[in-house]
PDB file of C-alpha atoms and ligand atoms in Angstrom:
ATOM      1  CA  UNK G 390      -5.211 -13.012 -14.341  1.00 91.00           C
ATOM      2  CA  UNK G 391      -3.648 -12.703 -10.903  1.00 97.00           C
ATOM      3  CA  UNK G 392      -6.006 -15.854  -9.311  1.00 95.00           C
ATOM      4  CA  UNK G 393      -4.304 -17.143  -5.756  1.00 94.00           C
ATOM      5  CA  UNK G 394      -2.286 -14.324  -6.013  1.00 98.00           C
ATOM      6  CA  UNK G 395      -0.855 -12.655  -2.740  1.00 98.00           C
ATOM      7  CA  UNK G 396       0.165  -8.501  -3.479  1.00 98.00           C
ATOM      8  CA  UNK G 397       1.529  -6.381  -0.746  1.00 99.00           C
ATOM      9  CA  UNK G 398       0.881  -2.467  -1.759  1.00 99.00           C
ATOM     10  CA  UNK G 399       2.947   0.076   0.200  1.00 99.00           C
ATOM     11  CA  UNK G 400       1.308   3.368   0.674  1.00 98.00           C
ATOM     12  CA  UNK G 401      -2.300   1.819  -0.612  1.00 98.00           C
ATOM     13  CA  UNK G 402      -4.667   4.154   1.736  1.00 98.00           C
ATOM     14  CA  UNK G 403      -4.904   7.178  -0.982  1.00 96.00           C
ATOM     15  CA  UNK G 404      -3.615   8.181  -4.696  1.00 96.00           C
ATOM     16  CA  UNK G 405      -1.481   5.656  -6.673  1.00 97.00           C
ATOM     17  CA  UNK G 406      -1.156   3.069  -4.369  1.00 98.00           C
ATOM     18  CA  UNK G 407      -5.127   2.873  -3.701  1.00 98.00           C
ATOM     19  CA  UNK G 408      -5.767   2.656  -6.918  1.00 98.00           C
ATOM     20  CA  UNK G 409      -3.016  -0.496  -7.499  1.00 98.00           C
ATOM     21  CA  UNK G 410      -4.536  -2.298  -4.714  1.00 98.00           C
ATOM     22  CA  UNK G 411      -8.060  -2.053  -6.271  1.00 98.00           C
ATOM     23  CA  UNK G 412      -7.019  -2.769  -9.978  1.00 98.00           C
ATOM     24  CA  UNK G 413      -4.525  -5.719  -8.276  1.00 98.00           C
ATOM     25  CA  UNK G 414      -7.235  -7.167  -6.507  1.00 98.00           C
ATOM     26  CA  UNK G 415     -10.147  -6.606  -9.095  1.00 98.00           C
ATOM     27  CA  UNK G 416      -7.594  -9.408 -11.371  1.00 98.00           C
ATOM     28  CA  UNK G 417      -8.020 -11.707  -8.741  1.00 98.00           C
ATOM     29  CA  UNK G 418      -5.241 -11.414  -6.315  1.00 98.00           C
ATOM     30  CA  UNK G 419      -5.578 -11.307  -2.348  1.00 98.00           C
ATOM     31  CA  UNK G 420      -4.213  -7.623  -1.048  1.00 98.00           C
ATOM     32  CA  UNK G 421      -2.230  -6.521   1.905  1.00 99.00           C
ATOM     33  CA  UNK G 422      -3.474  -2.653   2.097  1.00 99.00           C
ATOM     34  CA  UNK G 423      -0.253  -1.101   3.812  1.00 99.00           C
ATOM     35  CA  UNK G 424      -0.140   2.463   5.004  1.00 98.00           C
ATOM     36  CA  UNK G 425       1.131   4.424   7.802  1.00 98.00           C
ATOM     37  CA  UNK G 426      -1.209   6.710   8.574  1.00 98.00           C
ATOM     38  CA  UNK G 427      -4.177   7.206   7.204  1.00 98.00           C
ATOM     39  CA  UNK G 428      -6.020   3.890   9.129  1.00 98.00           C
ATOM     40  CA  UNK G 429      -9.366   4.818   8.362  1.00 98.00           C
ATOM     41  CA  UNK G 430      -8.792   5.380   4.156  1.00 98.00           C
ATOM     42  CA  UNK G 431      -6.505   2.125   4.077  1.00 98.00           C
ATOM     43  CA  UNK G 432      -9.746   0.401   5.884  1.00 98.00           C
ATOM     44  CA  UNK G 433     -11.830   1.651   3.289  1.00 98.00           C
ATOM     45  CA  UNK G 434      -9.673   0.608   0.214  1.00 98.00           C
ATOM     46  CA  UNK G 435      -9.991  -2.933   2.093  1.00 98.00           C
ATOM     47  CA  UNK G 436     -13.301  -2.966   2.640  1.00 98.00           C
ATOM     48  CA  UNK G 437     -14.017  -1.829  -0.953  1.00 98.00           C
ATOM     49  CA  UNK G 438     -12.541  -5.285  -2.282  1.00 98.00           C
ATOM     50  CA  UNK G 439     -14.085  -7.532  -0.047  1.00 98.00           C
ATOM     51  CA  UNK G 440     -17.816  -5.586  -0.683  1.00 98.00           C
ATOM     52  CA  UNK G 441     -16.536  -6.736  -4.695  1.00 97.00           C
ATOM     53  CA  UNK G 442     -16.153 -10.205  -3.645  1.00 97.00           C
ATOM     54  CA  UNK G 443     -12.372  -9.666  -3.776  1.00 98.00           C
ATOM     55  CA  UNK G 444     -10.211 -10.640  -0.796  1.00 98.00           C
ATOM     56  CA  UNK G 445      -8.090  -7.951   1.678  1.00 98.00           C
ATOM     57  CA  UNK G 446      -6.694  -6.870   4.584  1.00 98.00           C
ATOM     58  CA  UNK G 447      -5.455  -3.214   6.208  1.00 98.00           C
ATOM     59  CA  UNK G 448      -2.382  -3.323   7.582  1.00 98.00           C
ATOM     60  CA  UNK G 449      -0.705  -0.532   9.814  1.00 98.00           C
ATOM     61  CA  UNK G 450       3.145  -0.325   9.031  1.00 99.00           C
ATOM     62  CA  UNK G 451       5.978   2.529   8.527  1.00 98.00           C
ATOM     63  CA  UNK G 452       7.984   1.717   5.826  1.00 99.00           C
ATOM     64  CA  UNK G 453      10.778   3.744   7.350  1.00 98.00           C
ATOM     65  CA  UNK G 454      10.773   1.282  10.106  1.00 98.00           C
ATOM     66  CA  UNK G 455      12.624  -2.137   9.435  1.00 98.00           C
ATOM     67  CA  UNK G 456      11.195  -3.796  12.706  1.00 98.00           C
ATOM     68  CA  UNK G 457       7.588  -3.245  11.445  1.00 98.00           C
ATOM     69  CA  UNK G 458       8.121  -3.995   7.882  1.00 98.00           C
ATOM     70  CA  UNK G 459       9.843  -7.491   9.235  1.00 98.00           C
ATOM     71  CA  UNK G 460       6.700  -7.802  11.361  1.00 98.00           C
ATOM     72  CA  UNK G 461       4.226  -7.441   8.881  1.00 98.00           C
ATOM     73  CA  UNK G 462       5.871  -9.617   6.306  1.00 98.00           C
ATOM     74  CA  UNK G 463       5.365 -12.396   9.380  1.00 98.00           C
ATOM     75  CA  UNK G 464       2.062 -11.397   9.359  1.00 98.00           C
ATOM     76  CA  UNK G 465       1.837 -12.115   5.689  1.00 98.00           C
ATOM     77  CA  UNK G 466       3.517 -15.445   5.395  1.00 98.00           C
ATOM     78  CA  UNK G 467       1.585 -16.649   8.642  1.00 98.00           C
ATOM     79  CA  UNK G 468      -1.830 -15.262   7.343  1.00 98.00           C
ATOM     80  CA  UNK G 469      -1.461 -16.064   3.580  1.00 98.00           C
ATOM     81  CA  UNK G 470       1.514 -18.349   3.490  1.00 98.00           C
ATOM     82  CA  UNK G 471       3.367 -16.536   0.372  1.00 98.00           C
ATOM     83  CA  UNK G 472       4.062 -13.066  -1.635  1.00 98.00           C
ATOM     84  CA  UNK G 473       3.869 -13.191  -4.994  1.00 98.00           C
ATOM     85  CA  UNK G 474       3.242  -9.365  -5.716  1.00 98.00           C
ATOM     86  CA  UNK G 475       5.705  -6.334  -3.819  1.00 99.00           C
ATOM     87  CA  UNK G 476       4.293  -2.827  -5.058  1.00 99.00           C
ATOM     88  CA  UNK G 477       6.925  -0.249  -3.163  1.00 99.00           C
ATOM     89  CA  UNK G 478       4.726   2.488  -3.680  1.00 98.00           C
ATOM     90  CA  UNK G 479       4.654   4.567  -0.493  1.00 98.00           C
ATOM     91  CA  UNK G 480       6.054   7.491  -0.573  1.00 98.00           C
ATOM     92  CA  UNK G 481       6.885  11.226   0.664  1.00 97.00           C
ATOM     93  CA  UNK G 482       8.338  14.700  -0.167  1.00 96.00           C
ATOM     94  CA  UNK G 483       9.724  17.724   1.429  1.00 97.00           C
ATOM     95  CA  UNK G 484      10.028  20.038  -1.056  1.00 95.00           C
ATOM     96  CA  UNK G 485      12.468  23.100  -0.823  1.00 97.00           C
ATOM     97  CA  UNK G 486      15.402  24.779  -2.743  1.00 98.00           C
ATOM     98  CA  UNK G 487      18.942  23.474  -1.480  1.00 98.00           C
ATOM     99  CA  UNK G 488      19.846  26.258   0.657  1.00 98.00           C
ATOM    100  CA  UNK G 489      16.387  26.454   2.038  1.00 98.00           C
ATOM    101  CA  UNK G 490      16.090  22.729   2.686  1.00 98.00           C
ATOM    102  CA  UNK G 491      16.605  20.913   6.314  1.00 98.00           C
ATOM    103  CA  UNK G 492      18.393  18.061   7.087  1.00 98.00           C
ATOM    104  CA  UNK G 493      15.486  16.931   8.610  1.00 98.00           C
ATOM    105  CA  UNK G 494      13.643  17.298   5.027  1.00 98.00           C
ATOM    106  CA  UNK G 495      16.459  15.245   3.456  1.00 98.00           C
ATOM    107  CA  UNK G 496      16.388  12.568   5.671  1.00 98.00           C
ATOM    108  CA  UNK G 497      12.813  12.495   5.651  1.00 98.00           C
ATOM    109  CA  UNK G 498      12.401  11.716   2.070  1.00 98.00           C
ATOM    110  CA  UNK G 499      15.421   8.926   1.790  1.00 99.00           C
ATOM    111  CA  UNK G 500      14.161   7.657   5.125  1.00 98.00           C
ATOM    112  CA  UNK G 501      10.877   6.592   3.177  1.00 99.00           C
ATOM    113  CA  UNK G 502      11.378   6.832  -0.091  1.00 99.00           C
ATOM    114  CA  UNK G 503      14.557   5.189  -0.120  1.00 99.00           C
ATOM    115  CA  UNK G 504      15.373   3.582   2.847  1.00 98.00           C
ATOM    116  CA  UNK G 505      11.553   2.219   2.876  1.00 99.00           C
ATOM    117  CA  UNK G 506      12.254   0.393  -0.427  1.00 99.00           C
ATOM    118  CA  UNK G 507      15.128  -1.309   0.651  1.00 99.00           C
ATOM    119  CA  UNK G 508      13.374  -2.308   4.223  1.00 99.00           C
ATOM    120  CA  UNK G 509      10.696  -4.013   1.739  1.00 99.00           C
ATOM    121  CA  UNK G 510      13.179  -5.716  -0.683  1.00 98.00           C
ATOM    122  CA  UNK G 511      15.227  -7.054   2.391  1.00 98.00           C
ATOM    123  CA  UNK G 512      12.177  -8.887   3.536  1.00 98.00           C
ATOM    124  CA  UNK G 513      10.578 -10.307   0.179  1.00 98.00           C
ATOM    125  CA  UNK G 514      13.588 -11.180  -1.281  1.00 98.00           C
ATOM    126  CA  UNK G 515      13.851 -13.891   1.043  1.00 98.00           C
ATOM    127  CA  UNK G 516      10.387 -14.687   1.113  1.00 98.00           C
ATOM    128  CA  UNK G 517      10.659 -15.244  -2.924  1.00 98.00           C
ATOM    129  CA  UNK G 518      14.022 -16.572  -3.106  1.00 98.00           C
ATOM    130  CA  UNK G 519      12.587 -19.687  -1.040  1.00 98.00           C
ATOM    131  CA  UNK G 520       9.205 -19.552  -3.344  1.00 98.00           C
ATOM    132  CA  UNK G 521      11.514 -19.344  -6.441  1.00 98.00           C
ATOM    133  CA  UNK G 522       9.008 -16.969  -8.038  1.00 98.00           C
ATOM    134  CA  UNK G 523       7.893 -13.305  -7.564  1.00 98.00           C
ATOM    135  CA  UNK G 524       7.254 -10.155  -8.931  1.00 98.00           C
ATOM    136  CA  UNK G 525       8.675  -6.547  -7.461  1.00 99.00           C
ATOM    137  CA  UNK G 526       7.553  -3.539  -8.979  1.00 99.00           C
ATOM    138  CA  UNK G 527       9.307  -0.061  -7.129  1.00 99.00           C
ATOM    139  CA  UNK G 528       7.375   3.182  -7.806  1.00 98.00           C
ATOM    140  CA  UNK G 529      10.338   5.812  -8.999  1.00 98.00           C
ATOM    141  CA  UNK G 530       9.088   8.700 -10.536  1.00 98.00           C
ATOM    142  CA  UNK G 531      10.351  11.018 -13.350  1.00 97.00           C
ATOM    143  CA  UNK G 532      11.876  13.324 -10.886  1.00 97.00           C
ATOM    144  CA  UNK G 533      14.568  10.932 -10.765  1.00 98.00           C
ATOM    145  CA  UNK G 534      15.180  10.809 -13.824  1.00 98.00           C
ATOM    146  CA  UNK G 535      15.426  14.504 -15.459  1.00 97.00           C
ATOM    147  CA  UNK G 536      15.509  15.806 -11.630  1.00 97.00           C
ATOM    148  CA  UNK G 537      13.656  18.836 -10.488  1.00 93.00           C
ATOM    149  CA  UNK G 538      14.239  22.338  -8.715  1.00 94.00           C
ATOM    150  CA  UNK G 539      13.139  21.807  -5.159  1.00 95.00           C
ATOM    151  CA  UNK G 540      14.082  18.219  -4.841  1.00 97.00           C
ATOM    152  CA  UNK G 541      17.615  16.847  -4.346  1.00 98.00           C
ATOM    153  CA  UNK G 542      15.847  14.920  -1.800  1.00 98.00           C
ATOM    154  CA  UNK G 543      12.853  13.552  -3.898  1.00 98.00           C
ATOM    155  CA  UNK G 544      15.110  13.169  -7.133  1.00 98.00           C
ATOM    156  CA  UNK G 545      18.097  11.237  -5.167  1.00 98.00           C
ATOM    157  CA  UNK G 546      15.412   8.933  -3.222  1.00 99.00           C
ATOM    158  CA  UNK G 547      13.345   8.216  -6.776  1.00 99.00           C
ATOM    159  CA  UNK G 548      16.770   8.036  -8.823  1.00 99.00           C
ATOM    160  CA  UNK G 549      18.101   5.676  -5.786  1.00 99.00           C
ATOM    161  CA  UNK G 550      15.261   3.706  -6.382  1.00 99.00           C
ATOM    162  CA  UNK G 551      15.799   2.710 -10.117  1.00 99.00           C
ATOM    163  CA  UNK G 552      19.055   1.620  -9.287  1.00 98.00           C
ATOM    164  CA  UNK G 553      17.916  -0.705  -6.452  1.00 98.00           C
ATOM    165  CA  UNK G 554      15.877  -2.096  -8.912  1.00 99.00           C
ATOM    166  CA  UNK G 555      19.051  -2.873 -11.731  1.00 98.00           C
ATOM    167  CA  UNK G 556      20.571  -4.103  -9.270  1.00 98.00           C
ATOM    168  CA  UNK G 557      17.920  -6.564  -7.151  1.00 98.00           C
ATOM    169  CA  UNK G 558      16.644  -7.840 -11.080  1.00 99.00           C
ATOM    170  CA  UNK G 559      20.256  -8.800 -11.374  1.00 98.00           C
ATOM    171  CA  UNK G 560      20.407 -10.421  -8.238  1.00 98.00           C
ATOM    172  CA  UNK G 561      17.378 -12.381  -8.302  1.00 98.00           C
ATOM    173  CA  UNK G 562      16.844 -13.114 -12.132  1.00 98.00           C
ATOM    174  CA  UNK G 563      17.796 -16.673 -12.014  1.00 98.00           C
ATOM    175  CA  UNK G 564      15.316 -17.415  -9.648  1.00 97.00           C
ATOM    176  CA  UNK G 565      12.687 -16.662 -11.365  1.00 97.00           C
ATOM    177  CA  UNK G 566      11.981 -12.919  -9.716  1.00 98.00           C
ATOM    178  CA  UNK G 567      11.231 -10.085 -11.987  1.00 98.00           C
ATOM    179  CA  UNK G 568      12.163  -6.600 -10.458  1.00 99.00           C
ATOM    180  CA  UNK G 569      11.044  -3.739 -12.460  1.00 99.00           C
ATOM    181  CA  UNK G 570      10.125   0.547 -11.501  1.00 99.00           C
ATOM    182  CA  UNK G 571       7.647   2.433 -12.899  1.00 99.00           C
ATOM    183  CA  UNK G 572       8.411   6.619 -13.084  1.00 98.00           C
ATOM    184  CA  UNK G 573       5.478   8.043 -13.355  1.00 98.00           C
ATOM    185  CA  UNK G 574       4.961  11.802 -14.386  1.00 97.00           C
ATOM    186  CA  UNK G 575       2.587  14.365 -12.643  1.00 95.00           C
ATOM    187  CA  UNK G 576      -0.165  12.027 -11.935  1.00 96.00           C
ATOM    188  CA  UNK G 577      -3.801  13.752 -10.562  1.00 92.00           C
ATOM    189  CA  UNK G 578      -3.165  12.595  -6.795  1.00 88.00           C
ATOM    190  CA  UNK G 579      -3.046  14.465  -3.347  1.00 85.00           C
ATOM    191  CA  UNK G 580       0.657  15.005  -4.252  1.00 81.00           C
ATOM    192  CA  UNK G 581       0.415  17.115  -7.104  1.00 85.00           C
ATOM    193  CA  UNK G 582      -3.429  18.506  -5.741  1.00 87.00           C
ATOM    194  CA  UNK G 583      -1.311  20.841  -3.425  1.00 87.00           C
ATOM    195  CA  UNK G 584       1.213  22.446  -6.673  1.00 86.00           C
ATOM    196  CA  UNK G 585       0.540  26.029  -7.762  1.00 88.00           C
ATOM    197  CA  UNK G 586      -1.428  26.492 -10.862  1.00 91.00           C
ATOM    198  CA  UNK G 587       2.089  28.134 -12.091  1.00 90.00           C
ATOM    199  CA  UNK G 588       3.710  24.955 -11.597  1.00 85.00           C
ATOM    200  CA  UNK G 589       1.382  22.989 -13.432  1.00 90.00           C
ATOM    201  CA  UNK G 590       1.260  25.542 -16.030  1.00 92.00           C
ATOM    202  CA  UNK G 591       4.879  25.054 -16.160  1.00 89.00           C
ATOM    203  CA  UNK G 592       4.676  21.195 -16.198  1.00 89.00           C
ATOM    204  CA  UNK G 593       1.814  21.203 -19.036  1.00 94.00           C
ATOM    205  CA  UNK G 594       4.826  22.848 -21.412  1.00 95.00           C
ATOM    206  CA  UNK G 595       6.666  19.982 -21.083  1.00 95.00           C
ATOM    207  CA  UNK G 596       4.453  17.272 -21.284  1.00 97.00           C
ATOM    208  CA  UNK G 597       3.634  15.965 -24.921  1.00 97.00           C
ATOM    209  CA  UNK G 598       0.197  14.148 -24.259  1.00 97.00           C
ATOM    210  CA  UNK G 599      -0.521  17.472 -22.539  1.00 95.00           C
ATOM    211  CA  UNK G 600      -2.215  16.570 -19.792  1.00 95.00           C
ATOM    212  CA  UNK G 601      -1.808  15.093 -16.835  1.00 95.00           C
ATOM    213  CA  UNK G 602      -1.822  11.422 -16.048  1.00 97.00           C
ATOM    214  CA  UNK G 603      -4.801   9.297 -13.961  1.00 97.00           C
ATOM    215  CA  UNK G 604      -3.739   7.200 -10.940  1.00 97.00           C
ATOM    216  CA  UNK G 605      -5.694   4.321 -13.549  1.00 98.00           C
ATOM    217  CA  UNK G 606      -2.505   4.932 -15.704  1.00 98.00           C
ATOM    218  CA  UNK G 607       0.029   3.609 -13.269  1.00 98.00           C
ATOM    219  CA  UNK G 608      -2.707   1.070 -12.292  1.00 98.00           C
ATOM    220  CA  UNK G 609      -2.712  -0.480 -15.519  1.00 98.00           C
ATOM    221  CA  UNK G 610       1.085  -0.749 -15.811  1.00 98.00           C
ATOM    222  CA  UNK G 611       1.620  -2.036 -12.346  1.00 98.00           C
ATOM    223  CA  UNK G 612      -0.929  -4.753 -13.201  1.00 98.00           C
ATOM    224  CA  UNK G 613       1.086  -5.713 -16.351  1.00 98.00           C
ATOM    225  CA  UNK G 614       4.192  -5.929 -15.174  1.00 98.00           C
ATOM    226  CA  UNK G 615       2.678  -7.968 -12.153  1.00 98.00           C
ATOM    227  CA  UNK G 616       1.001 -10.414 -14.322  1.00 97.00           C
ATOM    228  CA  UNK G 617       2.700 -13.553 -16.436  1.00 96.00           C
ATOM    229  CA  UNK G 618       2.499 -11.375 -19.583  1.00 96.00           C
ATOM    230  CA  UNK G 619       5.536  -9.815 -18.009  1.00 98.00           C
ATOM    231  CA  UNK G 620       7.397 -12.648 -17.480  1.00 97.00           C
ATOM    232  CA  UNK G 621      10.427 -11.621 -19.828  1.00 98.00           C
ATOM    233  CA  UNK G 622      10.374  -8.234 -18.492  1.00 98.00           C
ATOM    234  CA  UNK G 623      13.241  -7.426 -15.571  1.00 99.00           C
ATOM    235  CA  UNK G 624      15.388  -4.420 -14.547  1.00 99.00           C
ATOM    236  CA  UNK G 625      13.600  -1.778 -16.569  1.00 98.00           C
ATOM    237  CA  UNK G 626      11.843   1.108 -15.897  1.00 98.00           C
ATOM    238  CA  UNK G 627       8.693   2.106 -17.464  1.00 98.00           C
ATOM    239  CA  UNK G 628       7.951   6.169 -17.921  1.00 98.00           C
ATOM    240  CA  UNK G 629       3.938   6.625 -17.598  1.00 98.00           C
ATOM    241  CA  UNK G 630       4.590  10.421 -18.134  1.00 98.00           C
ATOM    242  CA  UNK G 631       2.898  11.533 -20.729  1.00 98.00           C
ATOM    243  CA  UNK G 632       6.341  11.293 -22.442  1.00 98.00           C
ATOM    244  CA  UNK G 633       7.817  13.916 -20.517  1.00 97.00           C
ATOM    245  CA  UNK G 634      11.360  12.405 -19.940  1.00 97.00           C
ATOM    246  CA  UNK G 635      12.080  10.638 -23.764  1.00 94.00           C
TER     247      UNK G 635
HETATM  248  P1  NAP N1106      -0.054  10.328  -1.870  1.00 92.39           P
HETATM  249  O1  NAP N1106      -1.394  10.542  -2.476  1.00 92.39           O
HETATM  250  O2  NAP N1106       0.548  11.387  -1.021  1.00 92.39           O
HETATM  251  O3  NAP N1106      -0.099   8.948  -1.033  1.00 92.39           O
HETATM  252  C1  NAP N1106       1.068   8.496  -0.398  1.00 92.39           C
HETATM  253  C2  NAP N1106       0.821   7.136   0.208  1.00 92.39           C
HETATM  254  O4  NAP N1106       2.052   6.708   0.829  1.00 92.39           O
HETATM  255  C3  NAP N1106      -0.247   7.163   1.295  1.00 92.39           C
HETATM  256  O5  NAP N1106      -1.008   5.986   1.187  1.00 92.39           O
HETATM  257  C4  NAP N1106       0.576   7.167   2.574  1.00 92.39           C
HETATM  258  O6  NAP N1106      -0.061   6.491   3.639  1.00 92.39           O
HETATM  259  C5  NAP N1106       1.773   6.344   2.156  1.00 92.39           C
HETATM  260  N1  NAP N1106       2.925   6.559   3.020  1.00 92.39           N
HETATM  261  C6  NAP N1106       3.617   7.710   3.227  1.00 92.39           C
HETATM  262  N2  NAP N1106       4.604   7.512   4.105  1.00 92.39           N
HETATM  263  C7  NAP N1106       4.535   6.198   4.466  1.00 92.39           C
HETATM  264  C8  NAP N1106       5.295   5.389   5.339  1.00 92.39           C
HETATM  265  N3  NAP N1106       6.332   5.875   6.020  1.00 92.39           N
HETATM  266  N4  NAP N1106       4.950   4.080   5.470  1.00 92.39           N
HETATM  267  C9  NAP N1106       3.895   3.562   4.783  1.00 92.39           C
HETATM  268  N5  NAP N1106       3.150   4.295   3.951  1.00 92.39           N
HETATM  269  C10 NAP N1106       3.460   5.594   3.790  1.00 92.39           C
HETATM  270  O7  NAP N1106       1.037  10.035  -2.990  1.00 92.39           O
HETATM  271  P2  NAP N1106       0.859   9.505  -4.497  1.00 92.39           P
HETATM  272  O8  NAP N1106       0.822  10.673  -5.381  1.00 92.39           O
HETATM  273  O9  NAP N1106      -0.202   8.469  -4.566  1.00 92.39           O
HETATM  274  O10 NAP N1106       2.283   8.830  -4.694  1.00 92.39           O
HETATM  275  C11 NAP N1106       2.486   7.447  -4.551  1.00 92.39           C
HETATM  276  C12 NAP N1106       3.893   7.095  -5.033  1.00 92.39           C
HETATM  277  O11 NAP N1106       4.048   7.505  -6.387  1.00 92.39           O
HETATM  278  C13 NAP N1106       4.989   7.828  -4.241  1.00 92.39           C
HETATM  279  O12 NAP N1106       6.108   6.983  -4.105  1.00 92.39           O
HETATM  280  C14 NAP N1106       5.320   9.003  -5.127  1.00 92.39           C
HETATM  281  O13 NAP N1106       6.597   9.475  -4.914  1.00 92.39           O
HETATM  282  C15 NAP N1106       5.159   8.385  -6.501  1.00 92.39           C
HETATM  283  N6  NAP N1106       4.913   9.342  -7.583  1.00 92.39           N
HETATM  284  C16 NAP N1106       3.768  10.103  -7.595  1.00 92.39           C
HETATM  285  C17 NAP N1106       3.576  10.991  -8.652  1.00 92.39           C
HETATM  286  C18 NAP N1106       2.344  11.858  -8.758  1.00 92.39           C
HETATM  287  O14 NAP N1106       2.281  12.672  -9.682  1.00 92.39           O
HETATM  288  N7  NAP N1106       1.345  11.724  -7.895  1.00 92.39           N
HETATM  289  C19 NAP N1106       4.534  11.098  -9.649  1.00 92.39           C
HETATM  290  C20 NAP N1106       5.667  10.327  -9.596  1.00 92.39           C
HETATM  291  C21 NAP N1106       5.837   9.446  -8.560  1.00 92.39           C
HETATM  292  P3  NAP N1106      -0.729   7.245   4.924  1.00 92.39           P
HETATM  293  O15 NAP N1106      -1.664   8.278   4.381  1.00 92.39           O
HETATM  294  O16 NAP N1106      -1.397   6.123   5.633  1.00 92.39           O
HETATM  295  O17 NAP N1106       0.396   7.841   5.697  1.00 92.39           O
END
């Protein structure tokens, strides 16, 4: 499904990104495993593919950084030649209650989370503009969109993030570039391993499926909207919460 396919996964050594860099390149497509980091995890998600017959790379970048994330899209179009695939998945948070929270925290979490994105879109965009072709998909979450206690950071970056993606699909629609976000909603990861059982308690109560989601869940949906089934699809975003925020 995604044969001769070049993805570039943000955040791909651990939880959600990991597992869209393994499902991405299990369909076929050749994967850039970013992180920051966690070098020896990201090499393992790499080497994982390649052991499957699949085709990837590790590579070492800060998202927060513009000079590396222009460097390593080099890297890409001088290795690989194109992008066909942007996954803006890495991600942070700094968790605390307004008058408790830093302005290092803030700037932390829209330094990555925010800021990261745009460093990303900057650099693909004209890497797809020229290819006239390309898919973006930006992980929000569904903190930004029903916002949370604890995270005016988190729920600013993630809500930021949904309307970078309105606004790129609109930019880039007639050339043939699909930009959509996924929100996922407490997804089984290293970011929701560290919550208090009274927070998950709490979260349970407002989840309908009543659980919580697999990293497989966002997988799947980041491989759809990635593949030529989504070809009509731009400028949405698509809740894998459990239906938490309807
Ligand atoms: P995670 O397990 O904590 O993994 C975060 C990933 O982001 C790691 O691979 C990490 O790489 C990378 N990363 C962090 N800062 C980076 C930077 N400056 N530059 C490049 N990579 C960086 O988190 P997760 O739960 O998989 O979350 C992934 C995304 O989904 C995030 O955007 C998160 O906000 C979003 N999300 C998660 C949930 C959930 O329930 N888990 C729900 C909604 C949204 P290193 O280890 O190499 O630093």
């Amino acid at each position: 499904m995604l044969k001769d396919k070049v993805a570039v996964v943000t955040g791909a050594s651990r939880g959600l990104g990991r597992e869209i860099a393994l499902k991405l390149a299990e369909l076929g497509a050749t994967v850039i495993v970013n992180y920051c980091g966690s070098r020896e995890k990201a090499e393992e998600v790499a080497a994982m593919i390649n052991e499957k017959g699949g085709h990837a790379v590790a590579y070492q970048a800060n998202v927060a950084d513009a000079e590396s994330i222009k460097e390593m899209f080099s890297y890409v179009i001088k290795e690989f030649k194109r992008v066909d695939i942007l996954v803006n998945n890495a991600g942070i948070n700094r968790d605390n209650l307004i008058l408790k929270m830093s302005e290092e925290e803030f700037d932390a979490v829209i330094d990555t989370d925010l800021k990261g994105v745009f460093n990303c879109l900057k650099q693909v965009s004209r890497i797809m503009l020229k290819q006239k072709s390309g898919r973006i998909i930006n992980i929000s979450s569904v903190v930004g969109v029903m916002g949370n206690a604890g995270q005016v950071n988190y729920a600013a970056a993630k809500a930021g993030v949904i309307g970078m993606t309105k606004s790129l699909a609109r930019e880039l629609g007639s050339r043939g570039i699909t930009v959509n976000a996924v929100a996922p909603g407490f997804i089984e990861t290293e970011m929701t391993d560290v919550l208090s059982d009274a927070v998950k308690e709490n979260a349970l109560t407002q989840i309908p499926l009543k659980k919580f989601g697999k990293v497989e869940d966002v997988a799947e949906t980041v491989a759809f909207l990635a593949s030529d089934k989504a070809a009509y699809i731009t400028g949405q975003t698509i809740h894998v919460d459990g239906g938490m925020s309807m």
